[in-house]
């Protein structure tokens, strides 16, 4: 939630030229929007935005809150999502995790978030929305082949990743050793390789 699309730049640059790439804002998190939106609304709006870009079948990779939105989109629109890659997502945000996130956010200088294009006030509201999200009913409806990734140092994320992989039929779980929760920034080369291996399968 504390990332803007530009946080994916290192991954996008490595994949550039191999496919058409888009890095949209997760609906509800753009700086121009007035409020975060529930996961169901965010996924529906994202699907609409992608279709307006002319996409009728796509591979979707998303991280953390974005991964929850992507999971919901894949469940609600199986016709749109060809393959799904989830990085550090959750089925439900554990109360302990959300409490720690809220505590860390209170301590973080607003200027640090502003540099990434995210406001502290909006992020606080987004965390509150995420606390209410529950994908339990969505997981059995995901039809796209799914890869679930999580950093080896992301202990809280590993619980959520295992729950996602267990709940989505045929999903594969991969732990990226030595990495934390932000694979796109911490391990872009390894993430790019994992994406190529998974997405280029026939």
mmCIF file of C-alpha atoms in Angstrom:
data_model
loop_
_atom_site.group_PDB
_atom_site.id
_atom_site.type_symbol
_atom_site.label_atom_id
_atom_site.label_comp_id
_atom_site.label_asym_id
_atom_site.label_seq_id
_atom_site.Cartn_x
_atom_site.Cartn_y
_atom_site.Cartn_z
ATOM 1 C CA UNK A 1 0.000 0.000 0.000
ATOM 2 C CA UNK A 2 2.902 2.357 0.595
ATOM 3 C CA UNK A 3 4.129 2.005 -2.999
ATOM 4 C CA UNK A 4 3.356 3.977 -6.134
ATOM 5 C CA UNK A 5 3.529 2.324 -9.586
ATOM 6 C CA UNK A 6 7.055 3.705 -10.032
ATOM 7 C CA UNK A 7 8.208 1.190 -7.401
ATOM 8 C CA UNK A 8 7.931 -1.467 -10.138
ATOM 9 C CA UNK A 9 10.360 0.361 -12.441
ATOM 10 C CA UNK A 10 13.300 -2.011 -11.885
ATOM 11 C CA UNK A 11 11.146 -5.015 -12.775
ATOM 12 C CA UNK A 12 9.462 -3.327 -15.742
ATOM 13 C CA UNK A 13 12.798 -2.244 -17.247
ATOM 14 C CA UNK A 14 14.012 -5.846 -17.149
ATOM 15 C CA UNK A 15 10.857 -7.131 -18.851
ATOM 16 C CA UNK A 16 10.577 -4.271 -21.335
ATOM 17 C CA UNK A 17 10.317 -5.392 -24.937
ATOM 18 C CA UNK A 18 9.122 -8.908 -24.125
ATOM 19 C CA UNK A 19 5.457 -7.968 -23.694
ATOM 20 C CA UNK A 20 3.105 -5.038 -23.289
ATOM 21 C CA UNK A 21 3.408 -3.791 -19.702
ATOM 22 C CA UNK A 22 1.139 -1.610 -17.588
ATOM 23 C CA UNK A 23 1.700 -0.518 -13.987
ATOM 24 C CA UNK A 24 -1.624 0.983 -12.911
ATOM 25 C CA UNK A 25 -2.458 2.441 -9.538
ATOM 26 C CA UNK A 26 -4.594 0.184 -7.393
ATOM 27 C CA UNK A 27 -8.008 1.900 -7.540
ATOM 28 C CA UNK A 28 -8.611 3.970 -4.437
ATOM 29 C CA UNK A 29 -4.912 4.703 -3.841
ATOM 30 C CA UNK A 30 -4.204 7.333 -6.509
ATOM 31 C CA UNK A 31 -3.196 10.677 -4.961
ATOM 32 C CA UNK A 32 -6.134 12.355 -6.742
ATOM 33 C CA UNK A 33 -8.753 10.032 -5.222
ATOM 34 C CA UNK A 34 -10.602 11.036 -2.084
ATOM 35 C CA UNK A 35 -10.921 7.641 -0.398
ATOM 36 C CA UNK A 36 -9.636 4.065 -0.520
ATOM 37 C CA UNK A 37 -12.235 1.574 -1.725
ATOM 38 C CA UNK A 38 -13.158 -1.980 -0.631
ATOM 39 C CA UNK A 39 -11.480 -4.867 -2.407
ATOM 40 C CA UNK A 40 -14.591 -5.716 -4.444
ATOM 41 C CA UNK A 41 -14.905 -2.178 -5.810
ATOM 42 C CA UNK A 42 -11.162 -1.882 -6.435
ATOM 43 C CA UNK A 43 -11.085 -5.116 -8.446
ATOM 44 C CA UNK A 44 -14.115 -4.113 -10.549
ATOM 45 C CA UNK A 45 -12.631 -0.705 -11.313
ATOM 46 C CA UNK A 46 -9.256 -2.227 -12.178
ATOM 47 C CA UNK A 47 -10.907 -4.662 -14.596
ATOM 48 C CA UNK A 48 -12.702 -1.758 -16.254
ATOM 49 C CA UNK A 49 -9.467 0.251 -16.580
ATOM 50 C CA UNK A 50 -7.633 -2.697 -18.132
ATOM 51 C CA UNK A 51 -10.420 -3.308 -20.618
ATOM 52 C CA UNK A 52 -10.388 0.380 -21.580
ATOM 53 C CA UNK A 53 -6.702 -0.154 -22.411
ATOM 54 C CA UNK A 54 -7.863 -2.747 -24.936
ATOM 55 C CA UNK A 55 -6.834 -5.781 -22.890
ATOM 56 C CA UNK A 56 -9.111 -8.795 -23.100
ATOM 57 C CA UNK A 57 -6.734 -11.430 -21.665
ATOM 58 C CA UNK A 58 -3.798 -10.617 -19.428
ATOM 59 C CA UNK A 59 -1.220 -11.829 -16.944
ATOM 60 C CA UNK A 60 -1.573 -10.068 -13.616
ATOM 61 C CA UNK A 61 1.184 -9.591 -11.031
ATOM 62 C CA UNK A 62 0.469 -7.714 -7.818
ATOM 63 C CA UNK A 63 1.884 -7.257 -4.341
ATOM 64 C CA UNK A 64 0.385 -6.991 -0.830
ATOM 65 C CA UNK A 65 -2.926 -5.041 -1.019
ATOM 66 C CA UNK A 66 -2.643 -5.135 -4.801
ATOM 67 C CA UNK A 67 -2.399 -8.928 -4.579
ATOM 68 C CA UNK A 68 -5.675 -9.040 -2.673
ATOM 69 C CA UNK A 69 -7.328 -6.870 -5.337
ATOM 70 C CA UNK A 70 -5.833 -9.038 -8.103
ATOM 71 C CA UNK A 71 -7.093 -12.225 -6.436
ATOM 72 C CA UNK A 72 -10.596 -10.811 -6.290
ATOM 73 C CA UNK A 73 -10.371 -9.721 -9.925
ATOM 74 C CA UNK A 74 -9.242 -13.194 -11.022
ATOM 75 C CA UNK A 75 -12.136 -14.747 -9.084
ATOM 76 C CA UNK A 76 -14.755 -12.361 -10.442
ATOM 77 C CA UNK A 77 -13.410 -12.156 -14.016
ATOM 78 C CA UNK A 78 -11.825 -15.498 -14.988
ATOM 79 C CA UNK A 79 -12.311 -14.526 -18.632
ATOM 80 C CA UNK A 80 -9.861 -11.634 -18.211
ATOM 81 C CA UNK A 81 -6.974 -13.150 -16.214
ATOM 82 C CA UNK A 82 -4.763 -15.710 -18.002
ATOM 83 C CA UNK A 83 -2.121 -16.148 -15.277
ATOM 84 C CA UNK A 84 -1.854 -14.723 -11.778
ATOM 85 C CA UNK A 85 1.231 -13.907 -9.683
ATOM 86 C CA UNK A 86 0.623 -12.889 -6.073
ATOM 87 C CA UNK A 87 3.444 -11.407 -4.001
ATOM 88 C CA UNK A 88 2.972 -11.298 -0.238
ATOM 89 C CA UNK A 89 -0.820 -11.207 -0.316
ATOM 90 C CA UNK A 90 -3.303 -12.245 2.339
ATOM 91 C CA UNK A 91 -6.663 -13.975 2.457
ATOM 92 C CA UNK A 92 -7.557 -11.814 5.462
ATOM 93 C CA UNK A 93 -5.212 -9.340 7.098
ATOM 94 C CA UNK A 94 -4.344 -10.784 10.526
ATOM 95 C CA UNK A 95 -5.190 -8.440 13.404
ATOM 96 C CA UNK A 96 -1.630 -8.644 14.713
ATOM 97 C CA UNK A 97 -0.205 -7.682 11.326
ATOM 98 C CA UNK A 98 -2.621 -4.789 10.853
ATOM 99 C CA UNK A 99 -1.811 -3.561 14.368
ATOM 100 C CA UNK A 100 1.926 -3.631 13.663
ATOM 101 C CA UNK A 101 1.396 -1.874 10.313
ATOM 102 C CA UNK A 102 -0.659 0.857 11.962
ATOM 103 C CA UNK A 103 1.997 1.318 14.645
ATOM 104 C CA UNK A 104 4.816 1.552 12.116
ATOM 105 C CA UNK A 105 2.816 3.987 10.011
ATOM 106 C CA UNK A 106 2.303 6.297 12.993
ATOM 107 C CA UNK A 107 6.094 6.434 13.481
ATOM 108 C CA UNK A 108 6.921 6.995 9.811
ATOM 109 C CA UNK A 109 7.567 10.598 8.707
ATOM 110 C CA UNK A 110 4.943 11.816 6.257
ATOM 111 C CA UNK A 111 7.720 13.154 4.016
ATOM 112 C CA UNK A 112 9.065 9.641 3.423
ATOM 113 C CA UNK A 113 5.705 8.490 2.068
ATOM 114 C CA UNK A 114 5.229 11.704 0.094
ATOM 115 C CA UNK A 115 8.437 10.955 -1.819
ATOM 116 C CA UNK A 116 6.736 7.769 -3.073
ATOM 117 C CA UNK A 117 3.573 9.655 -4.023
ATOM 118 C CA UNK A 118 1.530 8.315 -1.088
ATOM 119 C CA UNK A 119 0.018 10.384 1.732
ATOM 120 C CA UNK A 120 0.130 9.196 5.334
ATOM 121 C CA UNK A 121 -3.539 10.037 5.882
ATOM 122 C CA UNK A 122 -4.639 8.089 2.813
ATOM 123 C CA UNK A 123 -2.463 5.119 3.733
ATOM 124 C CA UNK A 124 -3.988 5.017 7.227
ATOM 125 C CA UNK A 125 -7.459 4.930 5.668
ATOM 126 C CA UNK A 126 -6.349 2.240 3.193
ATOM 127 C CA UNK A 127 -5.058 0.026 6.003
ATOM 128 C CA UNK A 128 -8.466 0.312 7.648
ATOM 129 C CA UNK A 129 -10.126 -0.839 4.400
ATOM 130 C CA UNK A 130 -7.667 -3.746 4.125
ATOM 131 C CA UNK A 131 -8.475 -4.888 7.669
ATOM 132 C CA UNK A 132 -12.062 -5.534 6.555
ATOM 133 C CA UNK A 133 -11.187 -7.460 3.377
ATOM 134 C CA UNK A 134 -11.805 -11.221 3.268
ATOM 135 C CA UNK A 135 -11.063 -13.339 0.191
ATOM 136 C CA UNK A 136 -12.169 -16.679 1.621
ATOM 137 C CA UNK A 137 -15.115 -16.944 -0.769
ATOM 138 C CA UNK A 138 -13.056 -15.776 -3.754
ATOM 139 C CA UNK A 139 -10.203 -18.311 -3.642
ATOM 140 C CA UNK A 140 -12.158 -21.367 -4.915
ATOM 141 C CA UNK A 141 -13.341 -19.309 -7.901
ATOM 142 C CA UNK A 142 -9.844 -18.428 -9.170
ATOM 143 C CA UNK A 143 -9.276 -20.425 -12.365
ATOM 144 C CA UNK A 144 -6.032 -18.872 -13.612
ATOM 145 C CA UNK A 145 -2.782 -20.778 -13.031
ATOM 146 C CA UNK A 146 -1.354 -19.029 -9.971
ATOM 147 C CA UNK A 147 2.126 -18.481 -8.543
ATOM 148 C CA UNK A 148 2.332 -17.214 -4.964
ATOM 149 C CA UNK A 149 5.636 -15.576 -3.984
ATOM 150 C CA UNK A 150 6.817 -14.447 -0.583
ATOM 151 C CA UNK A 151 10.130 -13.289 0.860
ATOM 152 C CA UNK A 152 11.989 -15.616 3.193
ATOM 153 C CA UNK A 153 12.325 -12.785 5.734
ATOM 154 C CA UNK A 154 8.636 -11.873 5.486
ATOM 155 C CA UNK A 155 7.355 -14.022 8.346
ATOM 156 C CA UNK A 156 3.909 -12.431 8.504
ATOM 157 C CA UNK A 157 3.573 -12.627 4.733
ATOM 158 C CA UNK A 158 4.399 -16.334 4.696
ATOM 159 C CA UNK A 159 1.241 -17.193 6.619
ATOM 160 C CA UNK A 160 -0.873 -15.305 4.114
ATOM 161 C CA UNK A 161 1.012 -16.751 1.144
ATOM 162 C CA UNK A 162 0.431 -20.304 2.360
ATOM 163 C CA UNK A 163 -3.265 -19.591 2.876
ATOM 164 C CA UNK A 164 -3.538 -18.215 -0.668
ATOM 165 C CA UNK A 165 -1.686 -21.180 -2.172
ATOM 166 C CA UNK A 166 -3.785 -23.654 -0.191
ATOM 167 C CA UNK A 167 -7.045 -21.972 -1.168
ATOM 168 C CA UNK A 168 -6.434 -21.589 -4.917
ATOM 169 C CA UNK A 169 -6.614 -24.868 -6.823
ATOM 170 C CA UNK A 170 -3.246 -25.817 -8.320
ATOM 171 C CA UNK A 171 -1.441 -22.736 -7.004
ATOM 172 C CA UNK A 172 2.302 -22.987 -6.490
ATOM 173 C CA UNK A 173 4.093 -21.372 -3.547
ATOM 174 C CA UNK A 174 7.672 -20.128 -3.862
ATOM 175 C CA UNK A 175 9.659 -18.641 -0.965
ATOM 176 C CA UNK A 176 12.359 -16.224 -2.153
ATOM 177 C CA UNK A 177 15.146 -16.742 0.350
ATOM 178 C CA UNK A 178 16.790 -13.640 1.801
ATOM 179 C CA UNK A 179 14.050 -11.303 0.582
ATOM 180 C CA UNK A 180 11.630 -9.234 2.638
ATOM 181 C CA UNK A 181 8.088 -8.138 1.814
ATOM 182 C CA UNK A 182 8.867 -5.845 -1.148
ATOM 183 C CA UNK A 183 10.253 -8.212 -3.792
ATOM 184 C CA UNK A 184 9.846 -5.654 -6.577
ATOM 185 C CA UNK A 185 12.285 -3.299 -4.842
ATOM 186 C CA UNK A 186 14.518 -5.711 -2.920
ATOM 187 C CA UNK A 187 14.931 -8.518 -5.464
ATOM 188 C CA UNK A 188 13.897 -7.191 -8.901
ATOM 189 C CA UNK A 189 16.250 -9.510 -10.838
ATOM 190 C CA UNK A 190 14.983 -12.622 -9.080
ATOM 191 C CA UNK A 191 11.371 -11.498 -9.407
ATOM 192 C CA UNK A 192 11.878 -10.873 -13.120
ATOM 193 C CA UNK A 193 13.301 -14.368 -13.597
ATOM 194 C CA UNK A 194 10.442 -15.984 -11.688
ATOM 195 C CA UNK A 195 7.925 -14.011 -13.743
ATOM 196 C CA UNK A 196 9.525 -15.056 -17.025
ATOM 197 C CA UNK A 197 9.619 -18.722 -16.035
ATOM 198 C CA UNK A 198 5.976 -18.726 -14.970
ATOM 199 C CA UNK A 199 4.388 -16.422 -17.539
ATOM 200 C CA UNK A 200 6.203 -17.843 -20.564
ATOM 201 C CA UNK A 201 4.856 -21.337 -20.022
ATOM 202 C CA UNK A 202 2.557 -22.486 -22.861
#
